[in-house]
Short mmCIF file of C-alpha atoms and ligand atoms in Angstrom, two decimals:
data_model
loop_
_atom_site.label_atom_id
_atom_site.label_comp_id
_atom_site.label_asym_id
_atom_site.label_seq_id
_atom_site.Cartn_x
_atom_site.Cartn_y
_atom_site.Cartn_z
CA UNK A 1 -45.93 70.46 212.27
CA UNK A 2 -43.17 68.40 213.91
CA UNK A 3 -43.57 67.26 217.09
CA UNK A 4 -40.78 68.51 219.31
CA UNK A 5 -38.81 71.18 219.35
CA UNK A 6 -36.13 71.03 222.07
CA UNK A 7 -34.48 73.99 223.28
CA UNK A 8 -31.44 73.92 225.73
CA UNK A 9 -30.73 76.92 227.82
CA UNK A 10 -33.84 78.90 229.26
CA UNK A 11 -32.02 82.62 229.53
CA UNK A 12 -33.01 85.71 227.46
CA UNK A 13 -33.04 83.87 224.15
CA UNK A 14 -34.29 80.48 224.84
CA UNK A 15 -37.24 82.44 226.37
CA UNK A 16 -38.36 84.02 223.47
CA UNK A 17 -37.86 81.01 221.56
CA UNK A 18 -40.39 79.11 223.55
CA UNK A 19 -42.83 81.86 223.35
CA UNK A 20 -42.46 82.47 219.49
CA UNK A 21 -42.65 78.32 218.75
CA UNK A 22 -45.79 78.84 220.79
CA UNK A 23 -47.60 82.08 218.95
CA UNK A 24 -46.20 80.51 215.43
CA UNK A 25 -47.57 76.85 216.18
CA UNK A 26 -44.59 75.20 215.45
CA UNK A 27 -44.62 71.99 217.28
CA UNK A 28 -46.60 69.78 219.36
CA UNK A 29 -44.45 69.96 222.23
CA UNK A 30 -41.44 72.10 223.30
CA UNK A 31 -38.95 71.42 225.56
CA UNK A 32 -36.76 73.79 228.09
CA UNK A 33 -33.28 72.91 229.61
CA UNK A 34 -31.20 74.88 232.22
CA UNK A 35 -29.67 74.13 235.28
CA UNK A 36 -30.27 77.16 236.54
CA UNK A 37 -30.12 78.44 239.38
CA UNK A 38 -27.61 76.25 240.25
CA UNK A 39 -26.90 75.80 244.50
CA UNK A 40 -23.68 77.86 245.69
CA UNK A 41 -21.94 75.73 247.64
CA UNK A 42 -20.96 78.45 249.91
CA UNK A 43 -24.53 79.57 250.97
CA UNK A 44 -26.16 78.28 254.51
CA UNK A 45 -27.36 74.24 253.72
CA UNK A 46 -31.45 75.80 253.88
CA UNK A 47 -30.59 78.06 251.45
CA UNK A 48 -29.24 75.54 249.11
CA UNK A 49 -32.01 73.65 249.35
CA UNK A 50 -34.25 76.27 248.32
CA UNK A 51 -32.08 76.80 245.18
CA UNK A 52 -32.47 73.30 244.51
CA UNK A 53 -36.13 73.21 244.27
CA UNK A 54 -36.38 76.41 241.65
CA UNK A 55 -35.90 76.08 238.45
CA UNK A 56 -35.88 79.05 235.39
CA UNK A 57 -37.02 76.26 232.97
CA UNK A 58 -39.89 74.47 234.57
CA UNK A 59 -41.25 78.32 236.06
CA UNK A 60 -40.87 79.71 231.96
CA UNK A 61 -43.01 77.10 230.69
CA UNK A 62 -45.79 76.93 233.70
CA UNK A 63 -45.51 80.92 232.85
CA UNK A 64 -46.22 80.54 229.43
CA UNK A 65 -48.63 77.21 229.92
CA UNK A 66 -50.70 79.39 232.13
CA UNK A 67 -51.32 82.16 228.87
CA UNK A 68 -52.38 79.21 226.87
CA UNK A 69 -56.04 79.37 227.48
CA UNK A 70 -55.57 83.69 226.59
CA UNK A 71 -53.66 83.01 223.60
CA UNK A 72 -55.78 80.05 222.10
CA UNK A 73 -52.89 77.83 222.06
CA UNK A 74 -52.59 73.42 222.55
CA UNK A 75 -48.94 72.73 222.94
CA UNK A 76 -47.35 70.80 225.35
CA UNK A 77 -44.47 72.76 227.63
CA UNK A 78 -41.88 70.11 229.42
CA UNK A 79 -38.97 71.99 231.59
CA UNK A 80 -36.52 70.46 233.19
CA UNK A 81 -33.13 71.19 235.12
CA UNK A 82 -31.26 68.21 233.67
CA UNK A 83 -31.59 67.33 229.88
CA UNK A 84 -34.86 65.12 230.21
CA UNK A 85 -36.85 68.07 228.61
CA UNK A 86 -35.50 67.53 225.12
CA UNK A 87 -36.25 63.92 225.05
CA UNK A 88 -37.54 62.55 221.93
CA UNK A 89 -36.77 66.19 220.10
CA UNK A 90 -36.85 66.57 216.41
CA UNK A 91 -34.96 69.63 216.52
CA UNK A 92 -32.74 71.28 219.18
CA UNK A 93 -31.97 74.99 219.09
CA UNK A 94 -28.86 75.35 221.80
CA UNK A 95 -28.29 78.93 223.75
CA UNK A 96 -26.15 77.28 226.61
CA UNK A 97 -23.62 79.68 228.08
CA UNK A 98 -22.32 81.39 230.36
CA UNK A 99 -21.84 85.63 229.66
CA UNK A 100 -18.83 87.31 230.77
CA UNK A 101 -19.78 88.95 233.86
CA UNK A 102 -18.11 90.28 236.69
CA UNK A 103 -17.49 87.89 239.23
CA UNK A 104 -18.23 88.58 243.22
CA UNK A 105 -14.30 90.36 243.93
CA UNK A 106 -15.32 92.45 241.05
CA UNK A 107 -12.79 90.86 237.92
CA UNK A 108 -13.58 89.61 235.12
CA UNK A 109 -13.23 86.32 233.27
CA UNK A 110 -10.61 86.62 230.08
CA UNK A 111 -11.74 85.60 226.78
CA UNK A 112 -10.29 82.55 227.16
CA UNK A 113 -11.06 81.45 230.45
CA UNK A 114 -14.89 82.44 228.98
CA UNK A 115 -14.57 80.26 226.45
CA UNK A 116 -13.04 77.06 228.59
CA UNK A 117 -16.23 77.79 230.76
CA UNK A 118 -18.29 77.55 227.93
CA UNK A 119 -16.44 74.63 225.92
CA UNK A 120 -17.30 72.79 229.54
CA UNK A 121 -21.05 73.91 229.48
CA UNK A 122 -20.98 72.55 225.65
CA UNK A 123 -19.46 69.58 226.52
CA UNK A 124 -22.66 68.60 229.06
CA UNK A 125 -24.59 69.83 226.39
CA UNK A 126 -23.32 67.21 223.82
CA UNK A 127 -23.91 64.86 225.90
CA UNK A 128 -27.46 65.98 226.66
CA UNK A 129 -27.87 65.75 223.11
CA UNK A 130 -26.49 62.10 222.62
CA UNK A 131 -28.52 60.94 225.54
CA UNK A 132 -31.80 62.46 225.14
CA UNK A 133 -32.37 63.11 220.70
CA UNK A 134 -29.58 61.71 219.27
CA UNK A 135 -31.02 62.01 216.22
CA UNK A 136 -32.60 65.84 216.20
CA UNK A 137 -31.20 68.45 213.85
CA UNK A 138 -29.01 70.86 215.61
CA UNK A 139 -29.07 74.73 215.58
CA UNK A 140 -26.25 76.40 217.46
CA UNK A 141 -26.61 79.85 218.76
CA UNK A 142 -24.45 80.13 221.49
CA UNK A 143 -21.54 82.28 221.33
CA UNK A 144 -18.59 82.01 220.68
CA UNK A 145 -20.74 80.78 217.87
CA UNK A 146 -17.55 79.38 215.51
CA UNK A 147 -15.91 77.23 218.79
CA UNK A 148 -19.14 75.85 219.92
CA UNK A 149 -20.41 74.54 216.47
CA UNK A 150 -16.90 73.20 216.12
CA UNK A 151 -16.98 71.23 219.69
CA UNK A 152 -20.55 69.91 219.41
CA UNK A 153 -19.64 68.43 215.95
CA UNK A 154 -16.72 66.75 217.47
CA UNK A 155 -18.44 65.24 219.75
CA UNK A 156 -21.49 64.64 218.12
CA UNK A 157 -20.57 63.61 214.63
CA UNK A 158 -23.67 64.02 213.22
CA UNK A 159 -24.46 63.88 209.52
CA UNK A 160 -22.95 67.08 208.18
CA UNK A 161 -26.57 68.27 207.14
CA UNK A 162 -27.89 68.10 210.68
CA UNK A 163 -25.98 71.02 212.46
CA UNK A 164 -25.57 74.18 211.69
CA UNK A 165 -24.72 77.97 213.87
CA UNK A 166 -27.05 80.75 213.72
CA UNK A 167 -24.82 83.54 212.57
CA UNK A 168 -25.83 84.60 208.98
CA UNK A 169 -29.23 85.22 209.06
CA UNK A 170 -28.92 87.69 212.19
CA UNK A 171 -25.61 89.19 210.68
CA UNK A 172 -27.83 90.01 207.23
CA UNK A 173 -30.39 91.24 209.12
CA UNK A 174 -28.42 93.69 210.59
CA UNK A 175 -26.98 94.62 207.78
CA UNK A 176 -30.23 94.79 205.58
CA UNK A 177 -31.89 97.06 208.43
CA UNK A 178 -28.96 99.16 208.26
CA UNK A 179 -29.31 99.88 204.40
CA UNK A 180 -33.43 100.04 204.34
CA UNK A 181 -33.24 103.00 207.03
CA UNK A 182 -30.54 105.11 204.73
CA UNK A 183 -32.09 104.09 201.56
CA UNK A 184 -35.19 104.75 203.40
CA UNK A 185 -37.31 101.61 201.54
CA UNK A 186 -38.79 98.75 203.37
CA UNK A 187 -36.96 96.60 205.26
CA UNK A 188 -38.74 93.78 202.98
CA UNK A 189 -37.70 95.15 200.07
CA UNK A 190 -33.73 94.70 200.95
CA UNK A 191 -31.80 90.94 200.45
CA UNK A 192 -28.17 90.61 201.64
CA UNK A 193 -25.60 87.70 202.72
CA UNK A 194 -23.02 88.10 205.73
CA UNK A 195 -20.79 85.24 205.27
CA UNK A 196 -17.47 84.10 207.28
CA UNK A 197 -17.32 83.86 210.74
CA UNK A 198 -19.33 85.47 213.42
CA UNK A 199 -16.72 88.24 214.49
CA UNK A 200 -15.01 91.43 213.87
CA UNK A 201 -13.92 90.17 209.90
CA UNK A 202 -17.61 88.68 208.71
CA UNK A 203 -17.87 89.52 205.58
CA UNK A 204 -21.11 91.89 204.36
CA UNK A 205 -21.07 90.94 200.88
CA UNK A 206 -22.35 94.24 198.87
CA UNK A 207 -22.39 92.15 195.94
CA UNK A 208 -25.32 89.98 196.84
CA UNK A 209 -26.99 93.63 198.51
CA UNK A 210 -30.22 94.41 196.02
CA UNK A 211 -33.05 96.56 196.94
CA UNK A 212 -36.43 95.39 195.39
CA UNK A 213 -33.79 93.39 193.12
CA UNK A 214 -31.61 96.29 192.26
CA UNK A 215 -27.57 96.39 193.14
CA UNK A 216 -27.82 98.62 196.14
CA UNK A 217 -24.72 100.77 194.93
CA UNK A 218 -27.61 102.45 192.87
CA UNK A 219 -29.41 103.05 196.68
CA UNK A 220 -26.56 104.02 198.46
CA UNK A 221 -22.85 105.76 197.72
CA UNK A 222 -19.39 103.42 198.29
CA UNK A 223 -18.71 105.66 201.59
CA UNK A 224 -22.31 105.14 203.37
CA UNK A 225 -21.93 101.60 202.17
CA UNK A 226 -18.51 101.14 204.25
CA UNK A 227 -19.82 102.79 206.98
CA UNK A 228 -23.02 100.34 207.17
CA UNK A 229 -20.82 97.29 206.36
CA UNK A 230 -18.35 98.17 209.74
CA UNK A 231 -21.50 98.96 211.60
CA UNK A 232 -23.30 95.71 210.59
CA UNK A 233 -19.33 94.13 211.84
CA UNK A 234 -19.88 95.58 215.35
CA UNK A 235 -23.30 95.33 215.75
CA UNK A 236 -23.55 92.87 218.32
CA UNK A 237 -21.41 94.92 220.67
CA UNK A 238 -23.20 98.28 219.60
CA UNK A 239 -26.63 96.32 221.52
CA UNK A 240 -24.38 94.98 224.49
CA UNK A 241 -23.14 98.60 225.05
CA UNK A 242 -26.36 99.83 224.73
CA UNK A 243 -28.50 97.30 226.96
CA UNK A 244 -25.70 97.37 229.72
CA UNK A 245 -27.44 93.67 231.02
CA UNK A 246 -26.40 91.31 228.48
CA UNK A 247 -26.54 90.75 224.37
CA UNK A 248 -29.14 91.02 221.99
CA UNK A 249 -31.76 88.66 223.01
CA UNK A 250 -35.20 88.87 220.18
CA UNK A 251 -32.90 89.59 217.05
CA UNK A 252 -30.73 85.87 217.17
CA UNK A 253 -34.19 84.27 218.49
CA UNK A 254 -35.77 85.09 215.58
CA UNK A 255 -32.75 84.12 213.18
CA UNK A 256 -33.04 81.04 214.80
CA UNK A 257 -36.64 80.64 213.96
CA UNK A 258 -36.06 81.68 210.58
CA UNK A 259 -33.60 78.87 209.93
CA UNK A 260 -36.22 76.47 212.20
CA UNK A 261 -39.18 76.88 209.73
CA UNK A 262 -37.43 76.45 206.49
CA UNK A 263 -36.23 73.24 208.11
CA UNK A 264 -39.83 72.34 209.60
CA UNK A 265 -41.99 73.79 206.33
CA UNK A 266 -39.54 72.32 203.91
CA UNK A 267 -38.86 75.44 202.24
CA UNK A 268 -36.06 74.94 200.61
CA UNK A 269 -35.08 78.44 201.69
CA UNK A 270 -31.99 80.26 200.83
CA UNK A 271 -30.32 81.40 204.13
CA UNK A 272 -26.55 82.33 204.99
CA UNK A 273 -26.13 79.56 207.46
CA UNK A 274 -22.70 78.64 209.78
CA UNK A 275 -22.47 75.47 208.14
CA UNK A 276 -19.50 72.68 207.46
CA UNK A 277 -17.60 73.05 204.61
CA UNK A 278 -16.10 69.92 202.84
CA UNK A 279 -13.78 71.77 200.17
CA UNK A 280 -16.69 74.44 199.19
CA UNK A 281 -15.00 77.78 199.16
CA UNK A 282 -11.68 76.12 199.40
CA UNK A 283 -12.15 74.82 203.14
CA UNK A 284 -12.21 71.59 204.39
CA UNK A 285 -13.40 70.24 208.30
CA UNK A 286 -14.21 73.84 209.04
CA UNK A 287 -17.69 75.60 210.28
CA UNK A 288 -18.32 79.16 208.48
CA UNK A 289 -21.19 81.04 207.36
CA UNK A 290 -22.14 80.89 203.68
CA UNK A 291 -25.63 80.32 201.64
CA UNK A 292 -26.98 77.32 202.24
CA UNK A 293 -30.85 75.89 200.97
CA UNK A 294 -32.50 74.63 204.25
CA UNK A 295 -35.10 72.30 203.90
CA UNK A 296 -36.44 69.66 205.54
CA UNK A 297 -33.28 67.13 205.70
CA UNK A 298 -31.42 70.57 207.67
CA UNK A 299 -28.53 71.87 205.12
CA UNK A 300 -30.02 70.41 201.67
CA UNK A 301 -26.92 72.55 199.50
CA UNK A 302 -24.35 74.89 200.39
CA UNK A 303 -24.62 77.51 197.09
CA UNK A 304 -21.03 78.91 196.06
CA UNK A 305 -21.11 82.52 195.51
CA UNK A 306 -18.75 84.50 192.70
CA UNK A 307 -17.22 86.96 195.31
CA UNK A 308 -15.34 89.51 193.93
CA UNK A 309 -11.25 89.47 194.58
CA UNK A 310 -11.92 91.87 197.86
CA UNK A 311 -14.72 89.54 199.25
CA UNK A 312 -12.54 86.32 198.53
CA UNK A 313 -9.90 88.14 200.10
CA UNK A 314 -12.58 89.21 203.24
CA UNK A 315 -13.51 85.30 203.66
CA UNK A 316 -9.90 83.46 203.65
CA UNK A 317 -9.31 86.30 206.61
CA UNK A 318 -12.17 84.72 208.36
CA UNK A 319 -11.23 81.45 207.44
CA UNK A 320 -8.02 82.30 209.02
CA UNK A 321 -10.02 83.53 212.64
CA UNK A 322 -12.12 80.50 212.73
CA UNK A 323 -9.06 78.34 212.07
CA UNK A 324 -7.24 79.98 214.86
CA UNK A 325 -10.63 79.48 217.39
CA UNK A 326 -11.41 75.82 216.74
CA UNK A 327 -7.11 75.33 217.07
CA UNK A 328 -7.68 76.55 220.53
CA UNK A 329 -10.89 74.23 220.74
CA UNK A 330 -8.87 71.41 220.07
CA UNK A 331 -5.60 72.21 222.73
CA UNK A 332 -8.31 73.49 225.46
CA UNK A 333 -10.13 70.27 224.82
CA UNK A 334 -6.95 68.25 224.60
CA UNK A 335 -6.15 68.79 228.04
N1 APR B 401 -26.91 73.43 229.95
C1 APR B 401 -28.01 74.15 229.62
N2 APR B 401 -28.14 75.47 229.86
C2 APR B 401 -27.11 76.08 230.45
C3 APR B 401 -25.93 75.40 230.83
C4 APR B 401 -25.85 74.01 230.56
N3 APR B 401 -24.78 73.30 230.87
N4 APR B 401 -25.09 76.30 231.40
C5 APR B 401 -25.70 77.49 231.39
N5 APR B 401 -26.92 77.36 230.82
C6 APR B 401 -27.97 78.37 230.66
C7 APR B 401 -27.86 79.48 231.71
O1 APR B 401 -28.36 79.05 232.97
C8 APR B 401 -28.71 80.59 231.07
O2 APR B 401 -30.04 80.59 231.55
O3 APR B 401 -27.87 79.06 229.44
C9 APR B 401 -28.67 80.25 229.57
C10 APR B 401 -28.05 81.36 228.74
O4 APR B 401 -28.93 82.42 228.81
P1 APR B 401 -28.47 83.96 228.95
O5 APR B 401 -27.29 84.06 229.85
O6 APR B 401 -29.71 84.75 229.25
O7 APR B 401 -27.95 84.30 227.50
P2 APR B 401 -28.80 84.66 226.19
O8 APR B 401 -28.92 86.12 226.05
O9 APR B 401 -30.03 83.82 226.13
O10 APR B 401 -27.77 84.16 225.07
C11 APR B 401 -27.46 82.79 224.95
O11 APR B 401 -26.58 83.03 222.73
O12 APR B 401 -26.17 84.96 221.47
C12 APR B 401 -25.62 83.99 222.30
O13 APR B 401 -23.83 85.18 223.35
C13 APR B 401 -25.09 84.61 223.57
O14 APR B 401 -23.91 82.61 224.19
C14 APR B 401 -25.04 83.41 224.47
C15 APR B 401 -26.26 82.61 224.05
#
């Protein structure tokens, strides 16, 4: 068991998170950053101060340190509004953003005034990082997962083992639960990779689909398989549309996880991971999803796959999306 797992932003995901490292015993101690809510300057000076004294971190973890006693649990819950909470962390698991929400007159944010909101948010949380467990292993989920992992390396230059995105393992999973339901077999029973980039061209790799260890073309016909791959694509939006509050929430928390106890339990376990590539696949200083064997030193090998022409064709176009995002990560952060 390590002793601290930090997690930084206390929203949908990061709550589940905390709970889950909880029920699974997974640390000593956990820790739970957000600034939230944060004072509007334009509310009455009482009001501020009101705003001042809550805080969604520290009231999540007295909520969940209150269940201890129910659930049969010793583990140590530290919240904070600043980034004190992760001091000393072994790990960090980062959710930090902001969604795109419509403001008070109604509008909404464009993508890329989003995503200079949330370069800013990743900025503070670099330097959360730096000042409070310089030395933890880093798990990006927050989206837009490609730019973020990008900007926190950049700042953080850590060894190129010690961060990683959570994309894969929730893109797989999608895809896997996709195929078990028409195939109608247990989820268990069905492996699969999504590699590339987290957005509209990942690439479902139906060459690395088995069930129980059998190609799933002998499961499933070339036109259900298309259908399942485009779904798997859009699946992220398909749960936004459908929840009509926000994005899937338990789904990346417990891709997260995933990636967090092959790291923890040194398992050495095989997981499509948003990881740095140094000339694997043919790209250099870039961040995209392929299998990597997580173990206890984070990223222990990146494994190359034999894609077939179509999926090495799939991948450069992904290459060529993530290029484009982290090109606008550098001239947004230029400024
Ligand atoms: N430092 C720490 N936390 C922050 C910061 C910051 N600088 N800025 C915002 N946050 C917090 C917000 O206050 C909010 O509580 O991050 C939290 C994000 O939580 P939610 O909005 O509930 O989002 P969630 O559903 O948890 O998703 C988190 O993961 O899958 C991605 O697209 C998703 O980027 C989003 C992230």
């Amino acid at each position: 068991m390590v002793n601290k797992i930090g997690i930084i932003g206390g929203g949908y995901i990061g709550g589940v998170l905390v709970h889950e490292i909880v029920n699974r015993r997974l640390a000593r101690e956990v820790g739970l950053c957000d600034p939230a809510p944060i004072p509007n300057p334009n509310d009455p000076p009482d009001r501020q101060a009101v705003t001042a004294k809550q805080s969604v971190a520290i009231g999540k973890c007295l909520d969940i340190a209150e269940g201890l006693p129910t659930v049969g649990r010793d583990i140590r819950l530290v919240g904070s509004k600043d980034y004190s909470a992760l001091r000393g962390a072994d790990l960090v698991i980062n959710t930090a953003g902001v969604p795109r929400k419509a403001r008070p007159d109604g509008t909404y944010p464009t993508r890329e005034e989003l995503l200079a909101i949330n370069l800013k948010v990743t900025k503070q949380v670099a330097a959360g990082i730096q000042e409070q467990c310089p030395n933890a292993i880093i798990v990006s989920i927050a989206n837009p997962l490609d730019a973020i992992v990008y900007l926190l390396n950049k700042l953080l230059k850590p060894p190129k083992n010690r961060i990683m995105g959570m994309a894969g393992q929730l893109d797989s999973g999608r895809y896997r639960y996709f195929v078990a339901e028409a195939a109608n077999v247990s989820t268990e029973n069905v492996t699969a990779m999504v590699l590339g980039g987290h957005g509209d061209d990942m690439v479902p790799v139906r060459s690395a689909c088995q069930v129980a260890g059998i190609p799933v073309t002998k499961f499933l016909d070339a036109e259900t398989l298309t259908k399942i791959e485009t779904r798997t694509r859009k699946a992220g939006g398909e749960v936004v549309g459908l929840l009509g509050f926000g994005s899937a929430f338990v789904s990346p928390a417990w891709a997260a996880l995933e990636m967090a106890e092959a790291i923890l339990f040194d398992k050495r376990k095989i997981i499509p991971v948003c990881a740095y590539l140094d000339g694997e696949y043919g790209v250099k200083g870039l961040f995209m999803g392929v299998p990597c064997i997580l173990g206890r030193n984070g990223i222990e090998k990146i494994i190359e796959l034999d894609l077939t022409d179509g999926e090495k064709a799939a991948f450069a176009k992904s290459v060529q999306s993530v290029r484009k995002t982290c090109d606008e990560v550098e001239q947004m952060t230029a400024k």
